[in-house]
Short mmCIF file of C-alpha atoms in Angstrom, two decimals:
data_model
loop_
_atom_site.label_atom_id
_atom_site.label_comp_id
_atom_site.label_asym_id
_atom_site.label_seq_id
_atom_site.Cartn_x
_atom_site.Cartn_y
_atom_site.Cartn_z
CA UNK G 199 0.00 0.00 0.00
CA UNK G 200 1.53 3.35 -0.93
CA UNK G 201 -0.13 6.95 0.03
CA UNK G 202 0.61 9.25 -2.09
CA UNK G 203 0.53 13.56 -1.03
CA UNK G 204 1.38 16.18 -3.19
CA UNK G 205 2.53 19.97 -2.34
CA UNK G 206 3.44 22.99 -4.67
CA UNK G 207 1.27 23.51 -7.18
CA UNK G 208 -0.34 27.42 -7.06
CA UNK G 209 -0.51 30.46 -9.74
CA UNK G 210 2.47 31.58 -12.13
CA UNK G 211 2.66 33.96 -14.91
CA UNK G 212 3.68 32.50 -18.21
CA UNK G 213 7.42 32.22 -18.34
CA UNK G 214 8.09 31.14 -14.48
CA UNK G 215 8.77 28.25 -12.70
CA UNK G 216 6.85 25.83 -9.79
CA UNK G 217 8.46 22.55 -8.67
CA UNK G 218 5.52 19.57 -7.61
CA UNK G 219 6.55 17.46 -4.94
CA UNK G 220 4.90 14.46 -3.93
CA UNK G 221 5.67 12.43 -0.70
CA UNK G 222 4.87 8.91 -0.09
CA UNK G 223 4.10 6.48 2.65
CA UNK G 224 5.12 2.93 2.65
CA UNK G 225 8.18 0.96 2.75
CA UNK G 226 8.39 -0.07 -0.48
CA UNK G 227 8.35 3.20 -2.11
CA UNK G 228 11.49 2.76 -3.88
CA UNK G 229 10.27 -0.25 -5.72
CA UNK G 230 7.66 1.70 -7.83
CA UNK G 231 7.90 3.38 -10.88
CA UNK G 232 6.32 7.33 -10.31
CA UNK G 233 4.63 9.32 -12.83
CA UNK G 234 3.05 12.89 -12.88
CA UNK G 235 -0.19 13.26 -15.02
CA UNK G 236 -2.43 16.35 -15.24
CA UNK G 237 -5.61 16.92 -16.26
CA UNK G 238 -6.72 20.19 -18.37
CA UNK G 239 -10.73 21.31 -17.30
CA UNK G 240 -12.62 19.73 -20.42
CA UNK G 241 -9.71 17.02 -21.61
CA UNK G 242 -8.75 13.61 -20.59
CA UNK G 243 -5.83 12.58 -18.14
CA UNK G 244 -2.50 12.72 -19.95
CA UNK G 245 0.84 11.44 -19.17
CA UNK G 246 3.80 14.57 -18.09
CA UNK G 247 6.88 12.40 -16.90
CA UNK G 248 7.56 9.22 -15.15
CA UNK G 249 10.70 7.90 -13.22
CA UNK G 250 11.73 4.04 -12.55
CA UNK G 251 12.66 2.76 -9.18
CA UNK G 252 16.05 3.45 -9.63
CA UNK G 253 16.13 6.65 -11.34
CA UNK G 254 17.73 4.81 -14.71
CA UNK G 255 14.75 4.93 -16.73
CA UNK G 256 13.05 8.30 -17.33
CA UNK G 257 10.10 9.38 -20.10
CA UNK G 258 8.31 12.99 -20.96
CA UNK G 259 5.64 13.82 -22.44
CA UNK G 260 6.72 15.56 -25.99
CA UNK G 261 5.23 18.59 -24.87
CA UNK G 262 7.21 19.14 -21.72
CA UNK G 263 10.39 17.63 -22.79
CA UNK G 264 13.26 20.18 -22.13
CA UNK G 265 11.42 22.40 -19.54
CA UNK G 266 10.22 19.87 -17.21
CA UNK G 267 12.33 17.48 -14.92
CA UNK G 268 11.11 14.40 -12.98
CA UNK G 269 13.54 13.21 -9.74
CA UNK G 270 13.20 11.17 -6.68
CA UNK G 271 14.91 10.59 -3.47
CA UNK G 272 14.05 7.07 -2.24
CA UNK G 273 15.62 8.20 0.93
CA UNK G 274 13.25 10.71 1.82
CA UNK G 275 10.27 8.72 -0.12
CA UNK G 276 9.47 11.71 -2.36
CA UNK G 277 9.47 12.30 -6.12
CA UNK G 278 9.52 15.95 -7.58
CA UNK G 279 8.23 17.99 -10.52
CA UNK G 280 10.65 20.59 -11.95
CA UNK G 281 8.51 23.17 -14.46
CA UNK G 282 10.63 25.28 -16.10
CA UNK G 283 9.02 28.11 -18.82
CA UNK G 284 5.76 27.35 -18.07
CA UNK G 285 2.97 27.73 -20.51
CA UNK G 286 -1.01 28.55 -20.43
CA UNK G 287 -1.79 25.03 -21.72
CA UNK G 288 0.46 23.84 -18.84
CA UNK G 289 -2.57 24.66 -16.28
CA UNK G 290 -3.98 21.59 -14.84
CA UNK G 291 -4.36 19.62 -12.23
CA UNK G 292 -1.10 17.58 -11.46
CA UNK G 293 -1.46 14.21 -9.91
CA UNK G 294 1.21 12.15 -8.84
CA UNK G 295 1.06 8.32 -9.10
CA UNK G 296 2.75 5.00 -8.02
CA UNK G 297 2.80 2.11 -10.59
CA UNK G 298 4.69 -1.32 -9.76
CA UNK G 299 6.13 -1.49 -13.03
CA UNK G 300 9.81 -1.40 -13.06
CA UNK G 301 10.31 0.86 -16.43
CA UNK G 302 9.35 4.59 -16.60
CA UNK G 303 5.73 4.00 -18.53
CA UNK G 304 3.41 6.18 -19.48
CA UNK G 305 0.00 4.55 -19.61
CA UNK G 306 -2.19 5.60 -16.41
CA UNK G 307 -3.63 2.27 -16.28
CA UNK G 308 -0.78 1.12 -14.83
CA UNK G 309 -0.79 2.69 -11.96
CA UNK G 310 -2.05 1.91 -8.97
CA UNK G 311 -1.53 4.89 -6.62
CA UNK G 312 -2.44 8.51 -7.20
CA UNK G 313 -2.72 11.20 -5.06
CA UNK G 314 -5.36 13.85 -4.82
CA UNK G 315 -4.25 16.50 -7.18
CA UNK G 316 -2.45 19.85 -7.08
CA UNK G 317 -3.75 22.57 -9.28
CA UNK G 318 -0.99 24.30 -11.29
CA UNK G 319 -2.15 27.89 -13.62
CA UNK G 320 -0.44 29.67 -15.32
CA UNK G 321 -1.87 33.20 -16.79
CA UNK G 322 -0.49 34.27 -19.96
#
């Protein structure tokens, strides 16, 4: 069983920067692949970045690749969202999630865990 609670997420103009954090419970936190989806008012759940168990596997989104950065510390149980020159279309609702797959995927079906959601907006 993995909880799953997300901080940072809040109002920025277009240009700036937010960093989503997301800290788990559990013991075997560091087995599970974590992923960040979001969730645009009106569209379906799409996949922003994911991060294996160990940190050697790692997949983006096209649209955030280069500006966004996914990391964990399996020490501290807690994976993190880097958004660099964010965008109006980047305003959504950020979820984090656990999946027990060992690669970085990208399919939200295969995870198990999410957390509640942190809205992120950014005003042009």
């Amino acid at each position: 069983q993995v909880q799953l609670v997300e901080s940072g997420g809040g109002l920025v103009q277009a240009g700036g920067s937010l960093r989503l954090s997301c800290a788990a419970s559990g013991r075997t936190f560091s087995t599970y692949t974590m992923g960040w989806f979001r969730q645009a008012p009106g569209k379906e759940r799409e996949f922003v970045a994911a991060i294996s168990w160990s940190g050697g596997s790692i997949s983006y989104a096209d649209s955030v690749k280069g500006r966004f950065t996914i990391s964990r510390d399996n020490s501290k149980n807690t994976v993190s969202l880097q958004m660099n020159s964010l965008k109006p279309e980047d305003t959504a609702v950020y979820y984090c999630a656990a999946s027990p797959v060992l690669t970085a995927v990208v399919r939200a079906g295969l995870y198990n865990y999410w957390a509640q959601g942190t809205q992120v907006t950014v005003s042009s």
